[in-house]
mmCIF file of C-alpha atoms in Angstrom:
data_model
loop_
_atom_site.group_PDB
_atom_site.id
_atom_site.type_symbol
_atom_site.label_atom_id
_atom_site.label_comp_id
_atom_site.label_asym_id
_atom_site.label_seq_id
_atom_site.Cartn_x
_atom_site.Cartn_y
_atom_site.Cartn_z
ATOM 1 C CA GLU A 291 59.231 -51.040 -28.633
ATOM 2 C CA PRO A 292 61.219 -51.851 -30.589
ATOM 3 C CA SER A 293 62.920 -48.528 -31.273
ATOM 4 C CA LYS A 294 62.591 -47.897 -34.990
ATOM 5 C CA ARG A 295 65.795 -47.355 -36.962
ATOM 6 C CA TRP A 296 66.330 -46.450 -40.589
ATOM 7 C CA ASP A 297 68.169 -48.641 -43.075
ATOM 8 C CA GLY A 298 71.900 -48.215 -42.627
ATOM 9 C CA PHE A 299 71.567 -47.018 -39.014
ATOM 10 C CA LYS A 300 74.990 -47.320 -37.411
ATOM 11 C CA GLY A 301 74.420 -45.779 -34.015
ATOM 12 C CA GLN A 302 75.141 -47.646 -30.826
ATOM 13 C CA VAL A 303 71.941 -48.655 -29.010
ATOM 14 C CA ILE A 304 72.113 -49.283 -25.292
ATOM 15 C CA GLU A 305 69.215 -51.360 -24.060
ATOM 16 C CA ASN A 306 68.625 -54.570 -22.152
ATOM 17 C CA ASP A 307 65.921 -57.074 -21.312
ATOM 18 C CA ILE A 308 66.816 -57.435 -17.641
ATOM 19 C CA ASP A 309 63.736 -57.182 -15.437
ATOM 20 C CA GLY A 310 63.926 -54.016 -13.409
ATOM 21 C CA PRO A 311 62.140 -52.534 -10.425
ATOM 22 C CA GLU A 312 59.182 -51.713 -12.681
ATOM 23 C CA ALA A 313 58.791 -55.273 -14.039
ATOM 24 C CA ASP A 314 55.747 -56.093 -11.941
ATOM 25 C CA TRP A 315 54.106 -52.671 -12.233
ATOM 26 C CA ALA A 316 50.996 -54.044 -13.988
ATOM 27 C CA ASP A 317 50.586 -56.690 -11.279
ATOM 28 C CA ALA A 318 50.975 -54.046 -8.576
ATOM 29 C CA LEU A 319 48.278 -51.936 -10.230
ATOM 30 C CA LYS A 320 45.915 -54.916 -10.405
ATOM 31 C CA ALA A 321 46.535 -55.828 -6.760
ATOM 32 C CA ALA A 322 46.251 -52.342 -5.254
ATOM 33 C CA SER A 323 43.024 -51.556 -3.455
ATOM 34 C CA ASP A 324 43.210 -47.829 -4.225
ATOM 35 C CA ILE A 325 44.977 -46.529 -7.333
ATOM 36 C CA SER A 326 45.215 -42.843 -6.526
ATOM 37 C CA ALA A 327 47.670 -40.002 -7.027
ATOM 38 C CA ASP A 328 49.157 -40.933 -3.659
ATOM 39 C CA TRP A 329 49.683 -44.542 -4.814
ATOM 40 C CA PHE A 330 51.582 -43.336 -7.897
ATOM 41 C CA PHE A 331 53.664 -40.921 -5.792
ATOM 42 C CA ARG A 332 54.661 -43.680 -3.353
ATOM 43 C CA ASP A 333 55.320 -46.100 -6.223
ATOM 44 C CA SER A 334 57.606 -43.601 -7.953
ATOM 45 C CA LEU A 335 59.445 -42.804 -4.732
ATOM 46 C CA GLU A 336 60.069 -46.520 -4.213
ATOM 47 C CA PHE A 337 61.317 -46.839 -7.792
ATOM 48 C CA TYR A 338 63.835 -44.019 -7.286
ATOM 49 C CA ARG A 339 64.915 -45.554 -3.976
ATOM 50 C CA ASN A 340 65.681 -48.911 -5.623
ATOM 51 C CA ALA A 341 66.766 -47.915 -9.128
ATOM 52 C CA PRO A 342 70.373 -46.827 -8.427
ATOM 53 C CA HIS A 343 71.263 -50.405 -7.438
ATOM 54 C CA ALA A 344 68.814 -52.392 -9.599
ATOM 55 C CA GLU A 345 70.632 -54.729 -11.995
ATOM 56 C CA ARG A 346 68.831 -53.389 -15.063
ATOM 57 C CA ILE A 347 69.540 -49.745 -14.254
ATOM 58 C CA VAL A 348 73.165 -50.389 -13.305
ATOM 59 C CA ASP A 349 73.708 -52.204 -16.606
ATOM 60 C CA LEU A 350 72.067 -49.458 -18.688
ATOM 61 C CA PHE A 351 73.698 -46.556 -16.866
ATOM 62 C CA SER A 352 77.147 -48.127 -16.813
ATOM 63 C CA ARG A 353 77.110 -48.849 -20.541
ATOM 64 C CA TYR A 354 75.710 -45.376 -21.281
ATOM 65 C CA PHE A 355 78.426 -43.557 -19.348
ATOM 66 C CA HIS A 356 81.174 -45.682 -20.862
ATOM 67 C CA ALA A 357 79.817 -45.006 -24.354
ATOM 68 C CA LEU A 358 79.451 -41.316 -23.574
ATOM 69 C CA GLY A 359 83.074 -41.071 -22.499
ATOM 70 C CA GLU A 360 84.553 -43.299 -25.175
ATOM 71 C CA THR A 361 82.708 -42.403 -28.395
ATOM 72 C CA ASP A 362 82.058 -39.292 -30.419
ATOM 73 C CA GLY A 363 78.880 -38.019 -31.994
ATOM 74 C CA ALA A 364 75.363 -37.250 -30.929
ATOM 75 C CA VAL A 365 73.605 -38.966 -28.044
ATOM 76 C CA VAL A 366 69.869 -39.503 -27.633
ATOM 77 C CA VAL A 367 68.452 -40.687 -24.317
ATOM 78 C CA HIS A 368 64.903 -41.997 -24.234
ATOM 79 C CA CYS A 369 62.789 -44.625 -22.546
ATOM 80 C CA ALA A 370 59.154 -45.645 -22.211
ATOM 81 C CA ALA A 371 57.919 -42.614 -20.289
ATOM 82 C CA GLY A 372 61.029 -40.466 -20.645
ATOM 83 C CA LYS A 373 60.994 -39.300 -17.047
ATOM 84 C CA ASP A 374 62.424 -41.783 -14.547
ATOM 85 C CA ARG A 375 65.407 -43.616 -16.025
ATOM 86 C CA THR A 376 65.880 -40.718 -18.422
ATOM 87 C CA GLY A 377 65.566 -38.198 -15.598
ATOM 88 C CA MET A 378 68.130 -39.983 -13.442
ATOM 89 C CA ILE A 379 70.652 -40.566 -16.215
ATOM 90 C CA CYS A 380 70.422 -36.946 -17.370
ATOM 91 C CA ALA A 381 70.718 -35.687 -13.781
ATOM 92 C CA ILE A 382 73.835 -37.795 -13.231
ATOM 93 C CA THR A 383 75.229 -36.529 -16.542
ATOM 94 C CA HIS A 384 74.601 -32.991 -15.302
ATOM 95 C CA HIS A 385 76.428 -33.887 -12.085
ATOM 96 C CA ILE A 386 79.458 -35.072 -14.058
ATOM 97 C CA ALA A 387 79.394 -31.824 -16.072
ATOM 98 C CA GLY A 388 79.358 -29.770 -12.867
ATOM 99 C CA VAL A 389 75.849 -28.405 -13.343
ATOM 100 C CA PRO A 390 74.568 -26.999 -10.027
ATOM 101 C CA ARG A 391 71.947 -29.214 -8.365
ATOM 102 C CA ASP A 392 69.268 -26.484 -8.558
ATOM 103 C CA ASP A 393 69.715 -26.212 -12.337
ATOM 104 C CA THR A 394 69.654 -29.997 -12.677
ATOM 105 C CA LEU A 395 66.424 -30.091 -10.685
ATOM 106 C CA ALA A 396 64.879 -27.353 -12.841
ATOM 107 C CA ASP A 397 65.728 -29.333 -15.981
ATOM 108 C CA TYR A 398 64.261 -32.492 -14.455
ATOM 109 C CA LEU A 399 61.065 -30.708 -13.401
ATOM 110 C CA ALA A 400 60.610 -29.400 -16.972
ATOM 111 C CA THR A 401 59.181 -32.889 -17.558
ATOM 112 C CA ASN A 402 56.018 -31.529 -15.984
ATOM 113 C CA ALA A 403 55.353 -29.081 -18.858
ATOM 114 C CA ALA A 404 51.590 -29.018 -19.307
ATOM 115 C CA ALA A 405 51.448 -29.998 -22.992
ATOM 116 C CA ASP A 406 53.700 -33.003 -22.465
ATOM 117 C CA VAL A 407 51.748 -34.114 -19.406
ATOM 118 C CA GLU A 408 48.448 -33.966 -21.286
ATOM 119 C CA LYS A 409 49.809 -36.076 -24.171
ATOM 120 C CA ARG A 410 51.164 -38.676 -21.751
ATOM 121 C CA ILE A 411 47.866 -38.804 -19.840
ATOM 122 C CA GLU A 412 45.955 -39.406 -23.093
ATOM 123 C CA PHE A 413 48.176 -42.411 -23.766
ATOM 124 C CA LEU A 414 48.548 -43.800 -20.240
ATOM 125 C CA GLY A 415 44.900 -43.998 -19.167
ATOM 126 C CA PRO A 416 43.792 -46.348 -21.966
ATOM 127 C CA TRP A 417 47.089 -48.257 -21.816
ATOM 128 C CA ILE A 418 46.651 -49.031 -18.086
ATOM 129 C CA ARG A 419 42.997 -49.942 -18.615
ATOM 130 C CA ASP A 420 43.838 -52.283 -21.510
ATOM 131 C CA LEU A 421 46.756 -53.875 -19.640
ATOM 132 C CA THR A 422 45.178 -54.259 -16.209
ATOM 133 C CA GLY A 423 41.452 -53.573 -16.402
ATOM 134 C CA VAL A 424 41.987 -50.733 -13.900
ATOM 135 C CA THR A 425 40.627 -47.262 -14.634
ATOM 136 C CA VAL A 426 42.707 -44.482 -13.082
ATOM 137 C CA ASP A 427 41.256 -41.042 -12.408
ATOM 138 C CA ASP A 428 42.778 -37.842 -13.807
ATOM 139 C CA ALA A 429 44.672 -36.976 -10.604
ATOM 140 C CA GLY A 430 46.254 -40.435 -10.527
ATOM 141 C CA LEU A 431 47.232 -40.284 -14.189
ATOM 142 C CA ARG A 432 48.635 -36.779 -13.747
ATOM 143 C CA GLN A 433 50.837 -38.019 -10.898
ATOM 144 C CA ALA A 434 51.840 -41.119 -12.846
ATOM 145 C CA VAL A 435 53.231 -39.067 -15.748
ATOM 146 C CA SER A 436 54.817 -36.348 -13.631
ATOM 147 C CA VAL A 437 58.015 -36.025 -11.667
ATOM 148 C CA HIS A 438 58.582 -34.497 -8.253
ATOM 149 C CA GLU A 439 61.739 -33.127 -6.723
ATOM 150 C CA ALA A 440 61.433 -35.749 -3.970
ATOM 151 C CA PHE A 441 61.997 -38.522 -6.542
ATOM 152 C CA LEU A 442 65.359 -37.295 -7.779
ATOM 153 C CA ALA A 443 66.334 -36.338 -4.223
ATOM 154 C CA GLU A 444 65.614 -39.923 -3.144
ATOM 155 C CA ALA A 445 67.877 -41.398 -5.819
ATOM 156 C CA PHE A 446 70.746 -39.047 -4.971
ATOM 157 C CA ALA A 447 70.227 -39.661 -1.235
ATOM 158 C CA VAL A 448 70.502 -43.429 -1.740
ATOM 159 C CA MET A 449 73.677 -42.999 -3.784
ATOM 160 C CA THR A 450 75.202 -40.740 -1.137
ATOM 161 C CA GLU A 451 74.080 -42.788 1.886
ATOM 162 C CA ARG A 452 75.444 -46.059 0.499
ATOM 163 C CA HIS A 453 78.593 -44.718 -1.140
ATOM 164 C CA GLY A 454 79.432 -41.418 0.561
ATOM 165 C CA SER A 455 78.951 -39.341 -2.598
ATOM 166 C CA VAL A 456 77.553 -39.458 -6.105
ATOM 167 C CA ASP A 457 81.107 -39.657 -7.458
ATOM 168 C CA ASN A 458 81.769 -42.728 -5.297
ATOM 169 C CA TYR A 459 78.501 -44.242 -6.545
ATOM 170 C CA LEU A 460 79.646 -43.637 -10.113
ATOM 171 C CA ALA A 461 82.989 -45.349 -9.460
ATOM 172 C CA GLU A 462 81.827 -48.192 -7.212
ATOM 173 C CA VAL A 463 78.571 -49.138 -8.935
ATOM 174 C CA LEU A 464 78.795 -47.914 -12.522
ATOM 175 C CA GLY A 465 82.559 -48.193 -13.022
ATOM 176 C CA VAL A 466 82.839 -44.509 -13.887
ATOM 177 C CA ASP A 467 86.124 -43.464 -12.291
ATOM 178 C CA ALA A 468 87.653 -39.977 -12.230
ATOM 179 C CA THR A 469 89.368 -40.514 -15.584
ATOM 180 C CA LEU A 470 86.118 -41.469 -17.309
ATOM 181 C CA ARG A 471 84.218 -38.649 -15.540
ATOM 182 C CA ASP A 472 86.821 -36.186 -16.850
ATOM 183 C CA ALA A 473 86.531 -37.621 -20.376
ATOM 184 C CA ILE A 474 82.733 -37.298 -20.242
ATOM 185 C CA ALA A 475 82.898 -33.743 -18.929
ATOM 186 C CA ALA A 476 85.440 -32.760 -21.583
ATOM 187 C CA ARG A 477 83.285 -34.259 -24.318
ATOM 188 C CA ILE A 478 80.012 -32.661 -23.346
ATOM 189 C CA LEU A 479 81.472 -29.301 -22.330
ATOM 190 C CA ARG A 480 83.440 -28.603 -25.508
#
């Protein structure tokens, strides 16, 4: 933060400063009586439950999908940890492209590759300690930087329960109608 760009960079950057469901994460860590792997699992599950309708996520995802369907060129998706918002937006992109759910899940779970997890743990432990004064054990940090199939399942379940389907969620919440979905699929499947 901020994302570094070279002189003459002309790419479209989609970001916002809207507080999201993770805005009070440091306060939640400070207030919790037991920061364990289970705490991080429950916290992540709650994030995925709320994210599909959180103002910040809706704004980011809507603008991303509109840009994806309306522009040409390469696309890079990244965020602070590269697993939650990134995982959801890539999974929804896979959905639009017709990727089977099992393959989408396998791609999402690749986040748990051992080398990547170890690098994220090395960063996260000191970062949490410096931010909150809380020291988290290895199991807690490992859970904090990992994903679980239950997380993505929770997000898709919320979309389906509230809107009847992921496609209805796309149209009703993100403004991605069938025409835009087709344009996105055509673009990324060429």
